[in-house]
Amino acid sequence: MVNLTPWEQEWVQIQEDLRQSPGVRVLQDIRGDILEGDLLPNAGDPGGGPHLAPPLYERSVRFSEIGSQWQTVEPYSFVVGEFFLTPLEQALHEDPPDFTSSFYSDEEQRIGQGLRVIDDTPFTGVGSFTAIRLHPESTGPEVWFSDHLRGLWRMDLDYSTYVELLRLTKGAFGWQHLFTQAPLEEEEFQRTADRIVNMLDALPRIFPDRDCTPLRERWEARL
């Protein structure tokens, strides 16, 4: 039996917390087998394709797939969430997402060719996803978010911070826009802002052992 890393155990616990919480209804979830191979597959291998700094793999998982779709129940503020993680090494070798739609600008389509999805929404099919963008001269990828309604946004954080905050939010819809330049004060983003407010109200009450201070501080800074 393969031993889980502490980070993998954390994601198993997140799924268990969602299932066991009386404040949450889990609609769907999945946890695949552990992929074979070294946790740091291309570290030190000059011919191994795209290279990332080894510490990034410590914030990846080796499950072939792991994800949950959930929503809160009364009396808590209504929050809907979904996460679906792709192992970092697997993501590096997959094709970019489809950016041929006229929904995306020419510049977004150009950027999209360099993106690899790390967090997706296959259960709900809403079309939003988070992806990393690699640069040949850097081992630290950019993080980009597409909400499939308002275009492609670069996030003001790195991969490790993204998955740490995903752990806190459990994929609550809209949280990524706390870390983009989306104008949350405008009417177009009212639904997203409402989702963030509901998340910040409900999650600390449902999961009091999880410190949501970084999310609240970011929201206050955006006001």
mmCIF file of C-alpha atoms in Angstrom:
data_model
loop_
_atom_site.group_PDB
_atom_site.id
_atom_site.type_symbol
_atom_site.label_atom_id
_atom_site.label_comp_id
_atom_site.label_asym_id
_atom_site.label_seq_id
_atom_site.Cartn_x
_atom_site.Cartn_y
_atom_site.Cartn_z
ATOM 1 C CA MET A 1 0.000 0.000 0.000
ATOM 2 C CA VAL A 2 1.292 3.445 -0.953
ATOM 3 C CA ASN A 3 1.782 5.799 1.973
ATOM 4 C CA LEU A 4 0.016 9.128 1.566
ATOM 5 C CA THR A 5 1.967 12.324 2.011
ATOM 6 C CA PRO A 6 0.759 14.759 4.697
ATOM 7 C CA TRP A 7 -0.661 16.959 1.940
ATOM 8 C CA GLU A 8 -2.578 14.043 0.403
ATOM 9 C CA GLN A 9 -3.905 13.136 3.831
ATOM 10 C CA GLU A 10 -5.094 16.719 4.141
ATOM 11 C CA TRP A 11 -7.210 16.414 0.991
ATOM 12 C CA VAL A 12 -8.648 13.107 2.143
ATOM 13 C CA GLN A 13 -9.599 14.861 5.384
ATOM 14 C CA ILE A 14 -11.190 17.741 3.473
ATOM 15 C CA GLN A 15 -13.473 15.296 1.694
ATOM 16 C CA GLU A 16 -14.299 13.620 5.000
ATOM 17 C CA ASP A 17 -15.011 16.978 6.650
ATOM 18 C CA LEU A 18 -17.439 17.846 3.865
ATOM 19 C CA ARG A 19 -19.220 14.497 4.143
ATOM 20 C CA GLN A 20 -19.485 14.580 7.919
ATOM 21 C CA SER A 21 -20.490 18.215 8.389
ATOM 22 C CA PRO A 22 -24.180 18.775 9.191
ATOM 23 C CA GLY A 23 -23.867 22.168 7.484
ATOM 24 C CA VAL A 24 -22.933 20.725 4.100
ATOM 25 C CA ARG A 25 -24.566 18.447 1.571
ATOM 26 C CA VAL A 26 -22.101 16.619 -0.686
ATOM 27 C CA LEU A 27 -23.600 16.113 -4.126
ATOM 28 C CA GLN A 28 -20.737 14.217 -5.763
ATOM 29 C CA ASP A 29 -17.182 13.299 -4.957
ATOM 30 C CA ILE A 30 -14.419 11.103 -6.269
ATOM 31 C CA ARG A 31 -10.988 9.925 -5.222
ATOM 32 C CA GLY A 32 -8.884 7.907 -7.665
ATOM 33 C CA ASP A 33 -5.942 5.628 -7.148
ATOM 34 C CA ILE A 34 -2.465 6.885 -6.397
ATOM 35 C CA LEU A 35 -0.419 7.258 -9.574
ATOM 36 C CA GLU A 36 2.773 5.256 -9.688
ATOM 37 C CA GLY A 37 6.124 7.027 -9.742
ATOM 38 C CA ASP A 38 8.290 9.434 -7.826
ATOM 39 C CA LEU A 39 6.655 12.401 -6.124
ATOM 40 C CA LEU A 40 9.304 14.599 -7.807
ATOM 41 C CA PRO A 41 9.288 12.972 -11.253
ATOM 42 C CA ASN A 42 11.412 15.399 -13.237
ATOM 43 C CA ALA A 43 13.585 16.869 -10.508
ATOM 44 C CA GLY A 44 17.151 16.632 -11.683
ATOM 45 C CA ASP A 45 16.189 15.106 -15.015
ATOM 46 C CA PRO A 46 17.349 17.456 -17.774
ATOM 47 C CA GLY A 47 15.404 15.534 -20.410
ATOM 48 C CA GLY A 48 12.141 15.238 -18.491
ATOM 49 C CA GLY A 49 10.190 17.984 -20.199
ATOM 50 C CA PRO A 50 8.814 21.019 -18.359
ATOM 51 C CA HIS A 51 10.615 21.747 -15.113
ATOM 52 C CA LEU A 52 9.186 23.140 -11.910
ATOM 53 C CA ALA A 53 10.862 23.830 -8.599
ATOM 54 C CA PRO A 54 10.792 20.610 -6.511
ATOM 55 C CA PRO A 55 8.982 22.244 -3.543
ATOM 56 C CA LEU A 56 5.925 22.767 -5.761
ATOM 57 C CA TYR A 57 5.391 19.014 -5.909
ATOM 58 C CA GLU A 58 4.997 18.991 -2.146
ATOM 59 C CA ARG A 59 1.720 20.838 -2.745
ATOM 60 C CA SER A 60 0.527 18.449 -5.412
ATOM 61 C CA VAL A 61 -1.311 15.150 -5.024
ATOM 62 C CA ARG A 62 -0.747 11.791 -6.705
ATOM 63 C CA PHE A 63 -4.388 10.743 -6.854
ATOM 64 C CA SER A 64 -5.378 10.160 -10.474
ATOM 65 C CA GLU A 65 -8.339 12.397 -9.630
ATOM 66 C CA ILE A 66 -9.793 13.875 -6.480
ATOM 67 C CA GLY A 67 -12.704 16.244 -6.200
ATOM 68 C CA SER A 68 -15.979 17.132 -4.509
ATOM 69 C CA GLN A 69 -19.141 19.063 -5.365
ATOM 70 C CA TRP A 70 -21.093 20.412 -2.408
ATOM 71 C CA GLN A 71 -23.422 23.079 -1.082
ATOM 72 C CA THR A 72 -24.317 24.435 2.333
ATOM 73 C CA VAL A 73 -27.683 23.827 3.972
ATOM 74 C CA GLU A 74 -29.841 25.994 6.216
ATOM 75 C CA PRO A 75 -29.417 27.880 8.473
ATOM 76 C CA TYR A 76 -26.079 28.812 6.885
ATOM 77 C CA SER A 77 -25.625 31.296 4.051
ATOM 78 C CA PHE A 78 -25.957 29.542 0.714
ATOM 79 C CA VAL A 79 -22.588 28.520 -0.729
ATOM 80 C CA VAL A 80 -21.918 26.187 -3.645
ATOM 81 C CA GLY A 81 -18.486 24.745 -4.265
ATOM 82 C CA GLU A 82 -16.481 22.352 -6.370
ATOM 83 C CA PHE A 83 -12.845 21.368 -6.688
ATOM 84 C CA PHE A 84 -11.229 18.769 -8.932
ATOM 85 C CA LEU A 85 -7.457 18.559 -8.678
ATOM 86 C CA THR A 86 -5.143 17.309 -11.400
ATOM 87 C CA PRO A 87 -1.736 16.023 -10.239
ATOM 88 C CA LEU A 88 0.887 18.596 -11.129
ATOM 89 C CA GLU A 89 3.046 16.187 -13.101
ATOM 90 C CA GLN A 90 0.012 14.988 -15.069
ATOM 91 C CA ALA A 91 -1.125 18.535 -15.791
ATOM 92 C CA LEU A 92 2.254 19.419 -17.285
ATOM 93 C CA HIS A 93 1.859 16.782 -19.970
ATOM 94 C CA GLU A 94 -1.770 17.362 -20.905
ATOM 95 C CA ASP A 95 -3.071 19.507 -23.745
ATOM 96 C CA PRO A 96 -4.124 23.115 -23.096
ATOM 97 C CA PRO A 97 -7.844 23.818 -22.580
ATOM 98 C CA ASP A 98 -9.969 24.770 -25.562
ATOM 99 C CA PHE A 99 -9.682 28.491 -26.279
ATOM 100 C CA THR A 100 -11.130 28.493 -29.786
ATOM 101 C CA SER A 101 -14.427 30.038 -28.656
ATOM 102 C CA SER A 102 -15.076 33.634 -29.686
ATOM 103 C CA PHE A 103 -15.775 34.196 -25.983
ATOM 104 C CA TYR A 104 -12.010 34.676 -25.593
ATOM 105 C CA SER A 105 -10.061 37.541 -27.105
ATOM 106 C CA ASP A 106 -7.130 36.937 -29.464
ATOM 107 C CA GLU A 107 -4.717 37.718 -26.640
ATOM 108 C CA GLU A 108 -6.497 35.289 -24.280
ATOM 109 C CA GLN A 109 -6.375 32.589 -26.938
ATOM 110 C CA ARG A 110 -2.636 33.180 -27.302
ATOM 111 C CA ILE A 111 -2.108 32.910 -23.542
ATOM 112 C CA GLY A 112 -4.388 29.880 -23.408
ATOM 113 C CA GLN A 113 -2.041 27.808 -25.553
ATOM 114 C CA GLY A 114 0.451 27.858 -22.687
ATOM 115 C CA LEU A 115 -2.010 26.929 -19.945
ATOM 116 C CA ARG A 116 -2.384 23.562 -18.218
ATOM 117 C CA VAL A 117 -5.424 22.939 -16.007
ATOM 118 C CA ILE A 118 -4.818 22.131 -12.325
ATOM 119 C CA ASP A 119 -8.341 22.636 -10.881
ATOM 120 C CA ASP A 120 -11.562 22.096 -12.824
ATOM 121 C CA THR A 121 -15.359 21.891 -12.486
ATOM 122 C CA PRO A 122 -16.443 18.658 -14.232
ATOM 123 C CA PHE A 123 -19.288 17.851 -11.834
ATOM 124 C CA THR A 124 -21.295 21.027 -12.404
ATOM 125 C CA GLY A 125 -19.950 21.641 -15.894
ATOM 126 C CA VAL A 126 -19.977 25.407 -15.351
ATOM 127 C CA GLY A 127 -16.795 25.724 -17.382
ATOM 128 C CA SER A 128 -14.594 27.570 -14.894
ATOM 129 C CA PHE A 129 -11.061 26.315 -14.280
ATOM 130 C CA THR A 130 -7.683 27.303 -12.918
ATOM 131 C CA ALA A 131 -4.508 26.656 -14.867
ATOM 132 C CA ILE A 132 -0.781 27.251 -14.662
ATOM 133 C CA ARG A 133 1.270 28.931 -17.367
ATOM 134 C CA LEU A 134 4.868 27.831 -17.796
ATOM 135 C CA HIS A 135 7.841 29.944 -18.839
ATOM 136 C CA PRO A 136 11.034 28.334 -20.169
ATOM 137 C CA GLU A 137 13.178 30.651 -18.065
ATOM 138 C CA SER A 138 11.263 30.094 -14.815
ATOM 139 C CA THR A 139 10.386 27.175 -12.536
ATOM 140 C CA GLY A 140 7.578 29.183 -10.922
ATOM 141 C CA PRO A 141 4.441 29.089 -13.108
ATOM 142 C CA GLU A 142 1.843 31.830 -13.334
ATOM 143 C CA VAL A 143 -1.685 30.973 -12.169
ATOM 144 C CA TRP A 144 -4.675 31.918 -14.343
ATOM 145 C CA PHE A 145 -8.421 31.626 -13.749
ATOM 146 C CA SER A 146 -11.212 31.414 -16.317
ATOM 147 C CA ASP A 147 -14.758 31.808 -15.001
ATOM 148 C CA HIS A 148 -16.074 31.088 -18.525
ATOM 149 C CA LEU A 149 -18.359 34.098 -18.227
ATOM 150 C CA ARG A 150 -16.057 37.110 -18.086
ATOM 151 C CA GLY A 151 -12.814 35.920 -19.639
ATOM 152 C CA LEU A 152 -9.371 34.913 -18.477
ATOM 153 C CA TRP A 153 -7.721 36.449 -15.410
ATOM 154 C CA ARG A 154 -4.213 36.196 -14.050
ATOM 155 C CA MET A 155 -4.245 35.522 -10.314
ATOM 156 C CA ASP A 156 -2.091 37.435 -7.865
ATOM 157 C CA LEU A 157 -0.636 34.334 -6.212
ATOM 158 C CA ASP A 158 1.556 31.322 -6.948
ATOM 159 C CA TYR A 159 0.706 27.636 -7.269
ATOM 160 C CA SER A 160 1.465 26.750 -3.657
ATOM 161 C CA THR A 161 -0.667 29.604 -2.348
ATOM 162 C CA TYR A 162 -3.493 28.690 -4.720
ATOM 163 C CA VAL A 163 -3.810 25.130 -3.441
ATOM 164 C CA GLU A 164 -3.438 26.292 0.167
ATOM 165 C CA LEU A 165 -6.392 28.662 -0.308
ATOM 166 C CA LEU A 166 -8.344 26.043 -2.247
ATOM 167 C CA ARG A 167 -7.946 23.906 0.868
ATOM 168 C CA LEU A 168 -9.599 26.664 2.913
ATOM 169 C CA THR A 169 -12.404 27.455 0.473
ATOM 170 C CA LYS A 170 -12.975 23.857 -0.621
ATOM 171 C CA GLY A 171 -13.712 25.286 -4.043
ATOM 172 C CA ALA A 172 -16.463 27.732 -3.033
ATOM 173 C CA PHE A 173 -17.486 29.391 -6.285
ATOM 174 C CA GLY A 174 -16.084 32.871 -6.808
ATOM 175 C CA TRP A 175 -13.203 32.813 -4.332
ATOM 176 C CA GLN A 176 -10.572 33.045 -7.079
ATOM 177 C CA HIS A 177 -11.706 36.562 -7.943
ATOM 178 C CA LEU A 178 -10.402 37.733 -4.583
ATOM 179 C CA PHE A 179 -7.001 37.372 -6.251
ATOM 180 C CA THR A 180 -7.703 38.778 -9.721
ATOM 181 C CA GLN A 181 -8.249 42.332 -10.920
ATOM 182 C CA ALA A 182 -11.977 41.709 -11.414
ATOM 183 C CA PRO A 183 -13.944 44.862 -10.457
ATOM 184 C CA LEU A 184 -15.972 43.281 -7.668
ATOM 185 C CA GLU A 185 -17.634 46.585 -6.855
ATOM 186 C CA GLU A 186 -19.313 46.743 -10.282
ATOM 187 C CA GLU A 187 -22.815 45.448 -10.976
ATOM 188 C CA GLU A 188 -21.502 42.847 -13.410
ATOM 189 C CA PHE A 189 -19.705 41.131 -10.526
ATOM 190 C CA GLN A 190 -22.452 41.491 -7.923
ATOM 191 C CA ARG A 191 -23.200 37.767 -7.967
ATOM 192 C CA THR A 192 -19.532 36.947 -7.461
ATOM 193 C CA ALA A 193 -19.252 39.454 -4.606
ATOM 194 C CA ASP A 194 -22.360 37.973 -2.965
ATOM 195 C CA ARG A 195 -20.868 34.509 -3.233
ATOM 196 C CA ILE A 196 -17.686 35.685 -1.531
ATOM 197 C CA VAL A 197 -19.644 37.343 1.283
ATOM 198 C CA ASN A 198 -21.671 34.161 1.832
ATOM 199 C CA MET A 199 -18.511 32.061 1.841
ATOM 200 C CA LEU A 200 -16.846 34.281 4.440
ATOM 201 C CA ASP A 201 -19.952 34.076 6.596
ATOM 202 C CA ALA A 202 -20.641 30.341 6.331
ATOM 203 C CA LEU A 203 -17.308 28.541 6.183
ATOM 204 C CA PRO A 204 -15.796 29.860 9.451
ATOM 205 C CA ARG A 205 -18.994 28.795 11.241
ATOM 206 C CA ILE A 206 -19.212 25.368 9.628
ATOM 207 C CA PHE A 207 -15.481 24.637 9.901
ATOM 208 C CA PRO A 208 -14.283 26.628 12.941
ATOM 209 C CA ASP A 209 -10.970 24.770 13.008
ATOM 210 C CA ARG A 210 -10.021 26.318 9.647
ATOM 211 C CA ASP A 211 -8.596 29.830 9.799
ATOM 212 C CA CYS A 212 -10.161 31.885 7.010
ATOM 213 C CA THR A 213 -8.355 35.074 8.056
ATOM 214 C CA PRO A 214 -6.299 35.287 4.799
ATOM 215 C CA LEU A 215 -9.520 35.283 2.776
ATOM 216 C CA ARG A 216 -11.242 37.851 4.969
ATOM 217 C CA GLU A 217 -8.201 40.148 4.890
ATOM 218 C CA ARG A 218 -8.079 39.920 1.122
ATOM 219 C CA TRP A 219 -11.780 40.758 0.866
ATOM 220 C CA GLU A 220 -11.379 43.776 3.135
ATOM 221 C CA ALA A 221 -8.440 44.960 1.035
ATOM 222 C CA ARG A 222 -10.598 44.760 -2.092
ATOM 223 C CA LEU A 223 -13.437 46.852 -0.673
#
